[in-house]
Short mmCIF file of C-alpha atoms in Angstrom, two decimals:
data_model
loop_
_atom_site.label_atom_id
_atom_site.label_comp_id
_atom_site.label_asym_id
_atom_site.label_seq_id
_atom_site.Cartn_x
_atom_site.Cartn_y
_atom_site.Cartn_z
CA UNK A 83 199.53 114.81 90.54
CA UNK A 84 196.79 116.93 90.37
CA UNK A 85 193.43 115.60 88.21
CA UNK A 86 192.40 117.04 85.08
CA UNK A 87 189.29 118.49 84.24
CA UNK A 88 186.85 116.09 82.02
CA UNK A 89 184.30 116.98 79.62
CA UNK A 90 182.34 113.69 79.58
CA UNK A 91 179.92 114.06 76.30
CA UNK A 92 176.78 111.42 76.00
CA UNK A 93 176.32 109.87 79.30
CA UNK A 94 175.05 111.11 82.80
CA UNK A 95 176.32 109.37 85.93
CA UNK A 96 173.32 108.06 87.74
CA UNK A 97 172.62 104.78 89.59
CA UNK A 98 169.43 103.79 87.06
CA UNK A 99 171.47 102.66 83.80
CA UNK A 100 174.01 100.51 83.18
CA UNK A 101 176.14 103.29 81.44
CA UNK A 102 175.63 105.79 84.16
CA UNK A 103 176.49 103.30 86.70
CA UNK A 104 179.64 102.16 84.93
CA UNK A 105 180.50 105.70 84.71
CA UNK A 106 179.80 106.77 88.23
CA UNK A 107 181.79 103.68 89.24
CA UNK A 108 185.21 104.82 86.79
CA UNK A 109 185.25 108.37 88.05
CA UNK A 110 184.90 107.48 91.76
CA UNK A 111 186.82 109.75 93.68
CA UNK A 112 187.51 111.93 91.13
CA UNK A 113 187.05 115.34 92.15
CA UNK A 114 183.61 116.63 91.45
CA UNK A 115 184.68 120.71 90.29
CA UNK A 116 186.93 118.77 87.67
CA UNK A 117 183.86 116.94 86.11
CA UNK A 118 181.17 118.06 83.10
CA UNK A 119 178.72 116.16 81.04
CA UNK A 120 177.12 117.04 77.77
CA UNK A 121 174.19 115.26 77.85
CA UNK A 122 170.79 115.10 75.55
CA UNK A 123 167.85 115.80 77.61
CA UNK A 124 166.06 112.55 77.15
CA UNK A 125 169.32 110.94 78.99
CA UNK A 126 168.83 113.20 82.16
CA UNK A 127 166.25 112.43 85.12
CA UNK A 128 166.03 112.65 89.03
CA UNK A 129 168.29 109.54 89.22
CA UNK A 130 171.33 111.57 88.18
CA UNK A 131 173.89 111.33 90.74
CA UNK A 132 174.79 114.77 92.05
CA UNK A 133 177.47 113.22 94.26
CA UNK A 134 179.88 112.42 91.27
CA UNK A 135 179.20 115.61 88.81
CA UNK A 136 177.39 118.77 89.65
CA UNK A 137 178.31 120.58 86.12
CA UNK A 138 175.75 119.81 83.09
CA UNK A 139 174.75 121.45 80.15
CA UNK A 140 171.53 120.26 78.61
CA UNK A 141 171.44 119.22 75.03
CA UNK A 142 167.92 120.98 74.03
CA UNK A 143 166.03 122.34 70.92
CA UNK A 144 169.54 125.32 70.08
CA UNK A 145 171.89 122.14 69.84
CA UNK A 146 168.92 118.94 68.90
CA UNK A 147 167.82 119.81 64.85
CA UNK A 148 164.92 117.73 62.66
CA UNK A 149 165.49 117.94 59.11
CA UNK A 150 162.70 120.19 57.63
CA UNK A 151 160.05 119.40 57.47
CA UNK A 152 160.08 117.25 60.31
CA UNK A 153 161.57 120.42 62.46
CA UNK A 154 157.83 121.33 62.74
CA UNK A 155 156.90 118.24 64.70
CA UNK A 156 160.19 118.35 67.27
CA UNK A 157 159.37 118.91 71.03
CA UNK A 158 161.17 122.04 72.47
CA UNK A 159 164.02 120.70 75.13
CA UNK A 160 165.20 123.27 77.22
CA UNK A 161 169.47 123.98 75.85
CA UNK A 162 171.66 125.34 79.04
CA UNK A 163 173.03 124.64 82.14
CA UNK A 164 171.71 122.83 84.71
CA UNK A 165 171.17 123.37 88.59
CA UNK A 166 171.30 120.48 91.21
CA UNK A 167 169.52 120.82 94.31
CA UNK A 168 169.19 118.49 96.84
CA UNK A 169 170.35 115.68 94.00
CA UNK A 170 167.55 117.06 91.99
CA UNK A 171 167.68 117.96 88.65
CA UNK A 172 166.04 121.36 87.77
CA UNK A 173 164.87 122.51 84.08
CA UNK A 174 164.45 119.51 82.80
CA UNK A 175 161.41 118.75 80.64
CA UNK A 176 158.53 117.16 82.49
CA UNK A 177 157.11 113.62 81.61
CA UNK A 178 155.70 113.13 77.83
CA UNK A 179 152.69 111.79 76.60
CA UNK A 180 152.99 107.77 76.64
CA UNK A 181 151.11 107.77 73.65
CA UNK A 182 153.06 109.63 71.74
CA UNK A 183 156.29 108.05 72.83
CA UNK A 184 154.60 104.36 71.90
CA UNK A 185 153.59 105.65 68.43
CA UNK A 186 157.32 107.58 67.59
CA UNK A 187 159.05 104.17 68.71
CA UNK A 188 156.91 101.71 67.85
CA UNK A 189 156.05 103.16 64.44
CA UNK A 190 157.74 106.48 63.40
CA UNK A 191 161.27 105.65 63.82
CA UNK A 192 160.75 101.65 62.54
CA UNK A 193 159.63 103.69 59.46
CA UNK A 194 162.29 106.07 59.40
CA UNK A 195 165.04 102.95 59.63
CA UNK A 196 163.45 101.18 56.75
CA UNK A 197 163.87 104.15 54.40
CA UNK A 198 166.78 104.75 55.41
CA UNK A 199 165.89 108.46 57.10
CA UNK A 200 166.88 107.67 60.50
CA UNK A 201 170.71 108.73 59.99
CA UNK A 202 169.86 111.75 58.92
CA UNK A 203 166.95 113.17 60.29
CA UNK A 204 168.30 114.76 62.98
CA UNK A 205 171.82 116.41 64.45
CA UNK A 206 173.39 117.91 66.83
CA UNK A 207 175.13 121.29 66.31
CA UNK A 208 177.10 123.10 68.68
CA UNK A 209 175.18 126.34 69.97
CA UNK A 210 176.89 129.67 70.40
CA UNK A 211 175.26 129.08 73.85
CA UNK A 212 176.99 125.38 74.55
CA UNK A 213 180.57 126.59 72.74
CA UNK A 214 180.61 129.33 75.43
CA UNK A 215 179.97 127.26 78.12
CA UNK A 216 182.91 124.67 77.26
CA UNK A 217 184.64 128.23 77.20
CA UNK A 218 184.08 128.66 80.56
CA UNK A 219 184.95 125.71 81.55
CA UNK A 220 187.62 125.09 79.90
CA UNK A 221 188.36 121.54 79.86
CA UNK A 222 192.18 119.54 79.90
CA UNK A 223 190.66 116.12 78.86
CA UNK A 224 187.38 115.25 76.93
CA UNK A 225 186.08 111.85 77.28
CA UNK A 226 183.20 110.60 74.56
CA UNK A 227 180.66 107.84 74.18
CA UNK A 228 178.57 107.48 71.12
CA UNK A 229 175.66 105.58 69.85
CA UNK A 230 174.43 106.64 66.49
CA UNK A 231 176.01 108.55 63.35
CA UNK A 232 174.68 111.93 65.24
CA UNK A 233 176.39 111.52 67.95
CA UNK A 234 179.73 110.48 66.40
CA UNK A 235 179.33 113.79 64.21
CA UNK A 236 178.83 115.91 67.43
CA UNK A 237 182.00 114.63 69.27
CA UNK A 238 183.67 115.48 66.39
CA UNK A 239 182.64 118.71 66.13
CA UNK A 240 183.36 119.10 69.83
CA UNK A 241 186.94 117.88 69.70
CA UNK A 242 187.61 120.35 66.47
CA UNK A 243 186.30 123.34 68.71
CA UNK A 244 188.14 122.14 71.85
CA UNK A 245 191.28 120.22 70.24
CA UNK A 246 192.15 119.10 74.14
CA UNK A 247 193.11 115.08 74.37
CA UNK A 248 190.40 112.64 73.21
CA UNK A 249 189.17 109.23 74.79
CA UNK A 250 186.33 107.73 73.38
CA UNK A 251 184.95 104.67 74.81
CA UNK A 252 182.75 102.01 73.16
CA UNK A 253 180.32 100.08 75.25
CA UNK A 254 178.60 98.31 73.11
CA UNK A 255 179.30 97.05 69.50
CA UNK A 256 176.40 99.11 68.01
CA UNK A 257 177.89 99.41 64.53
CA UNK A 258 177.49 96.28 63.85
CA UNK A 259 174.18 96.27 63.77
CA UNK A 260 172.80 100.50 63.40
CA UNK A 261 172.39 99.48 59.53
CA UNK A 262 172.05 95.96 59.45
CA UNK A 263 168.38 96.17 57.73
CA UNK A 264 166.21 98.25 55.46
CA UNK A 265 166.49 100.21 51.98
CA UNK A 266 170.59 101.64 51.81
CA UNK A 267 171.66 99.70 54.64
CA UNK A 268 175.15 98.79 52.68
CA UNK A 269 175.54 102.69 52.27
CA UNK A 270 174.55 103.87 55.61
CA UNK A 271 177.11 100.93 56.74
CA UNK A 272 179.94 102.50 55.09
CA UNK A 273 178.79 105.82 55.85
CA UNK A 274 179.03 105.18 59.63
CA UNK A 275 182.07 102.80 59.71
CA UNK A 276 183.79 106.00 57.55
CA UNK A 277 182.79 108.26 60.29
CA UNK A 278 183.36 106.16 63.55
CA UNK A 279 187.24 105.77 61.69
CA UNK A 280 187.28 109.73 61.85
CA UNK A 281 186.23 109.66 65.42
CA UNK A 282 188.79 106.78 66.48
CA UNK A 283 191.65 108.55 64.76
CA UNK A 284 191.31 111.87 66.25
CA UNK A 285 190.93 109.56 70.19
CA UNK A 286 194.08 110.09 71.95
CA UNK A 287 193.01 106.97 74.16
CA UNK A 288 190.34 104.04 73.13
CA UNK A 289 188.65 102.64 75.52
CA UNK A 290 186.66 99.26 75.34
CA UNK A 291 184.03 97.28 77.38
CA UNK A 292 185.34 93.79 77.05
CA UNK A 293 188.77 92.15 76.18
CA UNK A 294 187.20 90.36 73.43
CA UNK A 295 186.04 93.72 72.31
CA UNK A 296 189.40 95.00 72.47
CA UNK A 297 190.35 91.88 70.59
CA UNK A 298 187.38 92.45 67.58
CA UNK A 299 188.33 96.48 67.41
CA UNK A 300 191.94 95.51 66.93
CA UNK A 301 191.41 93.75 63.67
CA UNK A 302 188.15 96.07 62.74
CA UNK A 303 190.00 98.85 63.09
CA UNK A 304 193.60 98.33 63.70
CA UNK A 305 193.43 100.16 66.99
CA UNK A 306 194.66 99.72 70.50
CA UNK A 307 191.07 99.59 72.90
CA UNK A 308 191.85 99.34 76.67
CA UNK A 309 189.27 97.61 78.36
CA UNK A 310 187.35 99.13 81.35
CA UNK A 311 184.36 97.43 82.69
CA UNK A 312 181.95 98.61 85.19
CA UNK A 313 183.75 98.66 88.94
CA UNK A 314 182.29 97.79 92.40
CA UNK A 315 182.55 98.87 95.94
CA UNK A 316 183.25 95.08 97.36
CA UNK A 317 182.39 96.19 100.77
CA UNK A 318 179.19 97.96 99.40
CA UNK A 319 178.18 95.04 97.22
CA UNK A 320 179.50 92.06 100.15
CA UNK A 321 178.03 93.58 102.73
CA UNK A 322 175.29 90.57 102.58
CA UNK A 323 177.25 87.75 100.63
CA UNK A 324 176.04 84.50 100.83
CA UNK A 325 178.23 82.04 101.97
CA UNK A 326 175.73 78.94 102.57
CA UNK A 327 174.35 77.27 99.59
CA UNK A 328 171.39 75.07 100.81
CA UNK A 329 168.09 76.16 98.77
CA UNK A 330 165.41 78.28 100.46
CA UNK A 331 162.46 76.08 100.76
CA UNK A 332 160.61 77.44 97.82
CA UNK A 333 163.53 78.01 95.61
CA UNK A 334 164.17 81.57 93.58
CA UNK A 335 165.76 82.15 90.45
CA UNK A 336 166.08 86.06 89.55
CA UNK A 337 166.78 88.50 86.74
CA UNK A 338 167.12 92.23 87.34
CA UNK A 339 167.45 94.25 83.99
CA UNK A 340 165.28 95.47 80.87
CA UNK A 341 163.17 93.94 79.12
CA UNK A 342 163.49 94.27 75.47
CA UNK A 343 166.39 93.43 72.46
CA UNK A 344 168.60 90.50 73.86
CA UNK A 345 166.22 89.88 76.28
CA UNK A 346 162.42 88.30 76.10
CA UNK A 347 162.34 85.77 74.12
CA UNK A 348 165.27 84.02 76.50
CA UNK A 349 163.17 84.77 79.84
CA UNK A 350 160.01 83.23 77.90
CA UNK A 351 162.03 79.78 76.99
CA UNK A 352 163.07 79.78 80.55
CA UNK A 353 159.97 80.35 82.14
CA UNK A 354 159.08 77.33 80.21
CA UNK A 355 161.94 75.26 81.38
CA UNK A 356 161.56 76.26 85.45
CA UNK A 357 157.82 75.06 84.73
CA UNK A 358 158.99 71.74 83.58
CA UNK A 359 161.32 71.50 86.51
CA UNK A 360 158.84 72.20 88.66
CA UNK A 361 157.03 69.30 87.33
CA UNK A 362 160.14 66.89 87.18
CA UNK A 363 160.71 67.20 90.91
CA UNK A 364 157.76 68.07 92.35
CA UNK A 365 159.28 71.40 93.75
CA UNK A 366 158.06 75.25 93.33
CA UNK A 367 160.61 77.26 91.81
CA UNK A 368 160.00 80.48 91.41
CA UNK A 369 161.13 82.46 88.40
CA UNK A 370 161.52 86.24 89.49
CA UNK A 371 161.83 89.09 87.13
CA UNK A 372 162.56 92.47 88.49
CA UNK A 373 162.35 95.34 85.49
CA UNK A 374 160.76 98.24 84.70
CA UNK A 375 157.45 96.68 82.24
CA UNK A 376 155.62 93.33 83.44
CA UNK A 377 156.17 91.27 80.37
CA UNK A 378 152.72 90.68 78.67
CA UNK A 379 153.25 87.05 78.75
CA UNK A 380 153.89 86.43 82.35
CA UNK A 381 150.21 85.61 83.13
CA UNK A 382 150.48 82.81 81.35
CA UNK A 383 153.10 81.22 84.13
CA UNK A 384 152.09 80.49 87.54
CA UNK A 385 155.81 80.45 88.13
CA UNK A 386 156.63 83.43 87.68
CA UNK A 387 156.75 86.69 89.44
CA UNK A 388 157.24 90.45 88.84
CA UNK A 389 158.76 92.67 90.69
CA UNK A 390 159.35 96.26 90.41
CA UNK A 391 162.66 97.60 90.85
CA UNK A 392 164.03 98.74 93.78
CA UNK A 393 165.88 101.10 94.77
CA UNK A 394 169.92 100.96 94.52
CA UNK A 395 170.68 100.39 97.82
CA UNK A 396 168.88 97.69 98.34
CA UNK A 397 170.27 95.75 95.18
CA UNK A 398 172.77 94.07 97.68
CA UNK A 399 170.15 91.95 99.94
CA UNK A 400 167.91 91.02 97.41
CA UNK A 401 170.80 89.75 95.12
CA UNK A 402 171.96 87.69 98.18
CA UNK A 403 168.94 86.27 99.35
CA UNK A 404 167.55 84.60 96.06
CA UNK A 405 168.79 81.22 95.01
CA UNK A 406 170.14 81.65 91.31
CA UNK A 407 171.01 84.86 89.01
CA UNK A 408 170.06 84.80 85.85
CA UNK A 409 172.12 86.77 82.94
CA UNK A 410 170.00 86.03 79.63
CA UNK A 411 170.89 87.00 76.12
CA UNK A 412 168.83 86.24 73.14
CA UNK A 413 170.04 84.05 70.18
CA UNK A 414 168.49 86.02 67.22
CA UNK A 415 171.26 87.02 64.68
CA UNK A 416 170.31 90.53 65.28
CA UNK A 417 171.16 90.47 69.17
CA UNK A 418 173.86 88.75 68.99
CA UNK A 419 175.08 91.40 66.56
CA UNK A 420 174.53 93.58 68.74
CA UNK A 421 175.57 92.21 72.80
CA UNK A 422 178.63 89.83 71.33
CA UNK A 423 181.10 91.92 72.48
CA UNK A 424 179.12 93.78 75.58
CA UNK A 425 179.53 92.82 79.21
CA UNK A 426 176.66 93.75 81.54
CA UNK A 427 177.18 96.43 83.98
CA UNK A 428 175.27 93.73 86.81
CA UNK A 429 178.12 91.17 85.93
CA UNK A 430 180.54 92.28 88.61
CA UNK A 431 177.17 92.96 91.11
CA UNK A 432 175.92 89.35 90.39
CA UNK A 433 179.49 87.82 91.42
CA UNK A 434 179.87 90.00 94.86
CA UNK A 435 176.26 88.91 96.05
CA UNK A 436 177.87 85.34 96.62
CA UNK A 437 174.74 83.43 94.53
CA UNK A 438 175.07 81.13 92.02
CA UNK A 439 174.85 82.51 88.49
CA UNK A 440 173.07 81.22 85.86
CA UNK A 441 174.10 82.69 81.73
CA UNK A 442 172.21 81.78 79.27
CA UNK A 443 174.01 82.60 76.07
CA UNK A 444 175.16 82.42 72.73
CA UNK A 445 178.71 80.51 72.75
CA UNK A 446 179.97 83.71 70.51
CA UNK A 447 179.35 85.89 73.32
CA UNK A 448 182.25 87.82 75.12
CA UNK A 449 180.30 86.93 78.12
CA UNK A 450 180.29 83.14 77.73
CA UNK A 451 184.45 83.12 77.05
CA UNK A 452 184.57 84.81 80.15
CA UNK A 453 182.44 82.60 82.44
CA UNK A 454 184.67 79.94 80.80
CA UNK A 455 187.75 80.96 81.52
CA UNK A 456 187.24 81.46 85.19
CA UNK A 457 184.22 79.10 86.04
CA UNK A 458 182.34 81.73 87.92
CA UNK A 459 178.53 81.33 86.31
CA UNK A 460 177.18 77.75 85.15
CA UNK A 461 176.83 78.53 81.77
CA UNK A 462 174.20 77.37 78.55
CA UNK A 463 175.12 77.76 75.18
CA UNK A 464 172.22 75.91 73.80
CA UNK A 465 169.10 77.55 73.23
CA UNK A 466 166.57 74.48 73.83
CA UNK A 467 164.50 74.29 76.63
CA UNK A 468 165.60 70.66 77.83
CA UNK A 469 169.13 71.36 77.84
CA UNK A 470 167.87 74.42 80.25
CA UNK A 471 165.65 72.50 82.52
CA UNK A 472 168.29 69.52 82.71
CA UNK A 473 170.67 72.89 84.10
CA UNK A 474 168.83 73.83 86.57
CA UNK A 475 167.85 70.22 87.61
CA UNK A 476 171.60 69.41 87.85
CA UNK A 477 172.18 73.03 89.79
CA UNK A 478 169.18 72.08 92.62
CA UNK A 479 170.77 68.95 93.61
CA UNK A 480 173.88 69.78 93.64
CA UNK A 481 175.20 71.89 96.30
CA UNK A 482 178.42 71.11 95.38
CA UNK A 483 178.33 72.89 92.43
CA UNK A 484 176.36 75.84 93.61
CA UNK A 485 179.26 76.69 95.83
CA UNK A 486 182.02 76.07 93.52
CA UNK A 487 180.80 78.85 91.55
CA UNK A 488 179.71 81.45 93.91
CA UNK A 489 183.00 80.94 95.14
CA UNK A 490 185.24 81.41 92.40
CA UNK A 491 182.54 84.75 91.81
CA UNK A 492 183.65 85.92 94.73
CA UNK A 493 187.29 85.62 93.83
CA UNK A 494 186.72 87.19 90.32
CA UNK A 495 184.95 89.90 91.99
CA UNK A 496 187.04 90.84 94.05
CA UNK A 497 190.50 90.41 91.72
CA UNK A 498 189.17 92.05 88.77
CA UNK A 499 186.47 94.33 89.63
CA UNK A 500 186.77 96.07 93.16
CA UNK A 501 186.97 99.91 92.60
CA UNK A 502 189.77 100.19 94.25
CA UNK A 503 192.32 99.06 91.78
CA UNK A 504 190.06 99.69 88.56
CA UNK A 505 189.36 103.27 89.37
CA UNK A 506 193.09 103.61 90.22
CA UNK A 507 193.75 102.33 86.62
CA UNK A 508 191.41 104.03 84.82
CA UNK A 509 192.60 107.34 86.70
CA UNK A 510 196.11 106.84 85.68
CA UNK A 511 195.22 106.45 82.01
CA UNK A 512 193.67 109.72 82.07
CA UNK A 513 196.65 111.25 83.58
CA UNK A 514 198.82 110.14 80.61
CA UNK A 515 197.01 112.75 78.59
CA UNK A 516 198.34 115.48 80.39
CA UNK A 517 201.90 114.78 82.69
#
């Protein structure tokens, strides 16, 4: 049967993010004259992958609105189409001042969510400029991710202009916690669960990012979510897979991600806990991190190393050739909120590299039942620092167990999350919409 065409609204395939990859991994093989994204301008950079999706219109300063007065501070995005050459990206809006990005996060929009301001001081309106080119394209399906009340009200007023089939997929469970503090947070709550409910009723198709997701949203909302998880090209990801398990001489334990909400205070505690195997044993672990900021504590550890990401293609060999992978979540009330239900785009990457995985999580987490259920990570549910080092302890002398893990990875891998069958899946529920 011949493929639709999709209107994707929110996210940009790329290779840098763990939405863009999931997405460039779902629509693989798809043809690319039957694909378009709607995408803010903030969301769109040199990594977007021109292989997948040629077709973009910007989301600029016509379609973007501040409330007044605030309008008179706003940056001017460029609105419009956008042309690829050579994989690059052209008008797009070049680099902004750091400082003034630090000071509008760190500051400005903190503000903003105490007051209760930050749900309504912007939105996004559709243009006579983007409404003509959807016209022209002219779409079968339209396919939605959202993050915040402004982008629920957009898709909205997309799928009222368009009225063409509707999936909307939910990667993370960000209502939960997008008005979980300051003034009005009870209000905005209700507000933006009232609004979401809109959005889900009008979705021909729900997608999810986790069974236990699917699970939550079915009693949340009494709907029907079908799960679809990032997808991997096993012979792209295997093409280095370790299959011998003694320890490199100076041992490695890595994490590759951002740094940030879920995140640092977990990599701190086990910094903390590597340094006191270190000491136990008499051995020199080394405690990698590979992201985008060096963490301003890391000087403090002689164990530990940054790294700077690398590029995509390389992701295979250097997930192979370390000892351990690391998949750390935080334990604050407010993360959890927030990842319980998620499942990391690196989850399916981790398990082809044929390494011994390491999760350090909450025992609420979608990605702890998981592990669980099919023994592919050794997993910590504890968050103390001895129950950590005794872990890793048990993981370095065991071979054993280092294999029996990477192993049933491997399997997991390969039975749940080779693009193959996923993408075939995924492609078939789109087709639904329109045989």
């Amino acid at each position: 049967m011949e493929l639709p065409k999709v209107l994707i609204i929110g996210q940009p395939f790329n290779n840098a993010t763990g939405g863009g990859i999931t997405l460039t991994n779902l629509f693989n093989g798809w043809d690319r004259n039957k694909l378009a994204v709607a995408s803010s301008g903030y969301l769109l950079n040199n990594n977007v992958n021109a292989d997948i999706c040629t077709y973009y219109y910007q989301l600029g300063n016509k379609e973007n609105k501040w409330v007044f007065p605030l309008n008179y501070f706003q940056r001017k995005y460029y609105s419009g189409p956008l042309i690829f050459e050579s994989k690059r990206v052209q008008n797009l809006k070049k680099s902004k001042s750091k400082y003034r990005v630090k000071l509008i996060m760190n500051y400005f929009i903190p503000l903003l969510k105490f007051i209760g301001l930050s749900h309504i001081i912007s939105k996004t309106e559709l243009s006579p400029e983007f409404c003509n080119w959807m016209d022209n394209y002219n779409p079968d399906v339209l396919y939605m991710q959202a993050s915040s009340r402004s982008d629920i009200l957009f898709c909205i007023a997309v799928h009222k202009y368009l009225k063409k089939p509707l999936i909307f997929h939910m990667m993370d469970d960000w209502p939960s916690s997008i008005s979980a503090t300051g003034l009005f947070k009870k209000y905005w709550y209700n507000k933006i669960d009232q609004d979401l409910r809109d959005l889900l009723d009008r979705a021909t198709i729900l997608m999810s990012i986790s069974e236990a997701m699917s699970n939550e949203y079915k009693t949340r909302y009494n709907k029907d979510f079908v799960p679809f998880h990032n997808a991997i090209d096993m012979d792209f990801w295997g093409k280095y897979q370790r299959n011998t398990y003694d320890l490199n001489e100076n041992p490695t334990i890595l994490y590759a991600g951002r740094i940030g909400l879920g995140i640092d205070s977990s990599l701190k505690l086990i910094a903390n806990a590597i340094q006191r195997v270190n000491e136990e044993l008499n051995i020199t672990i080394k405690f990698i991190l590979q992201t985008q900021e060096k963490p301003a504590w890391i000087n403090t550890y002689e164990n530990v190393v940054h790294n700077n990401f690398v590029s995509y293609n390389d992701l295979p060999k250097v997930f192979s050739e370390t000892d351990f992978l690391l998949l750390p979540y935080d334990f604050t009330k407010k993360s959890v909120r927030f990842i319980k239900y998620s499942m990391p785009t690196k989850v399916p990457e981790y398990m082809a590299s044929g390494t011994p995985i390491i999760i350090f999580a909450p025992e609420v987490t979608a990605i702890v039942e998981y592990a669980k259920r099919y023994e592919w990570a050794e997993v910590i549910t504890l968050n103390k620092i001895g129950v950590i080092s005794q872990t890793i302890k048990q993981l370095v002398e065991n071979k054993q167990m280092r294999q029996r893990i990477a192993t049933n990875a491997k399997n997991i891998a390969k039975k749940n999350h080779n693009s193959i069958d996923v993408t075939t899946q995924f492609k078939n529920v789109i087709l639904s919409l329109v045989k």
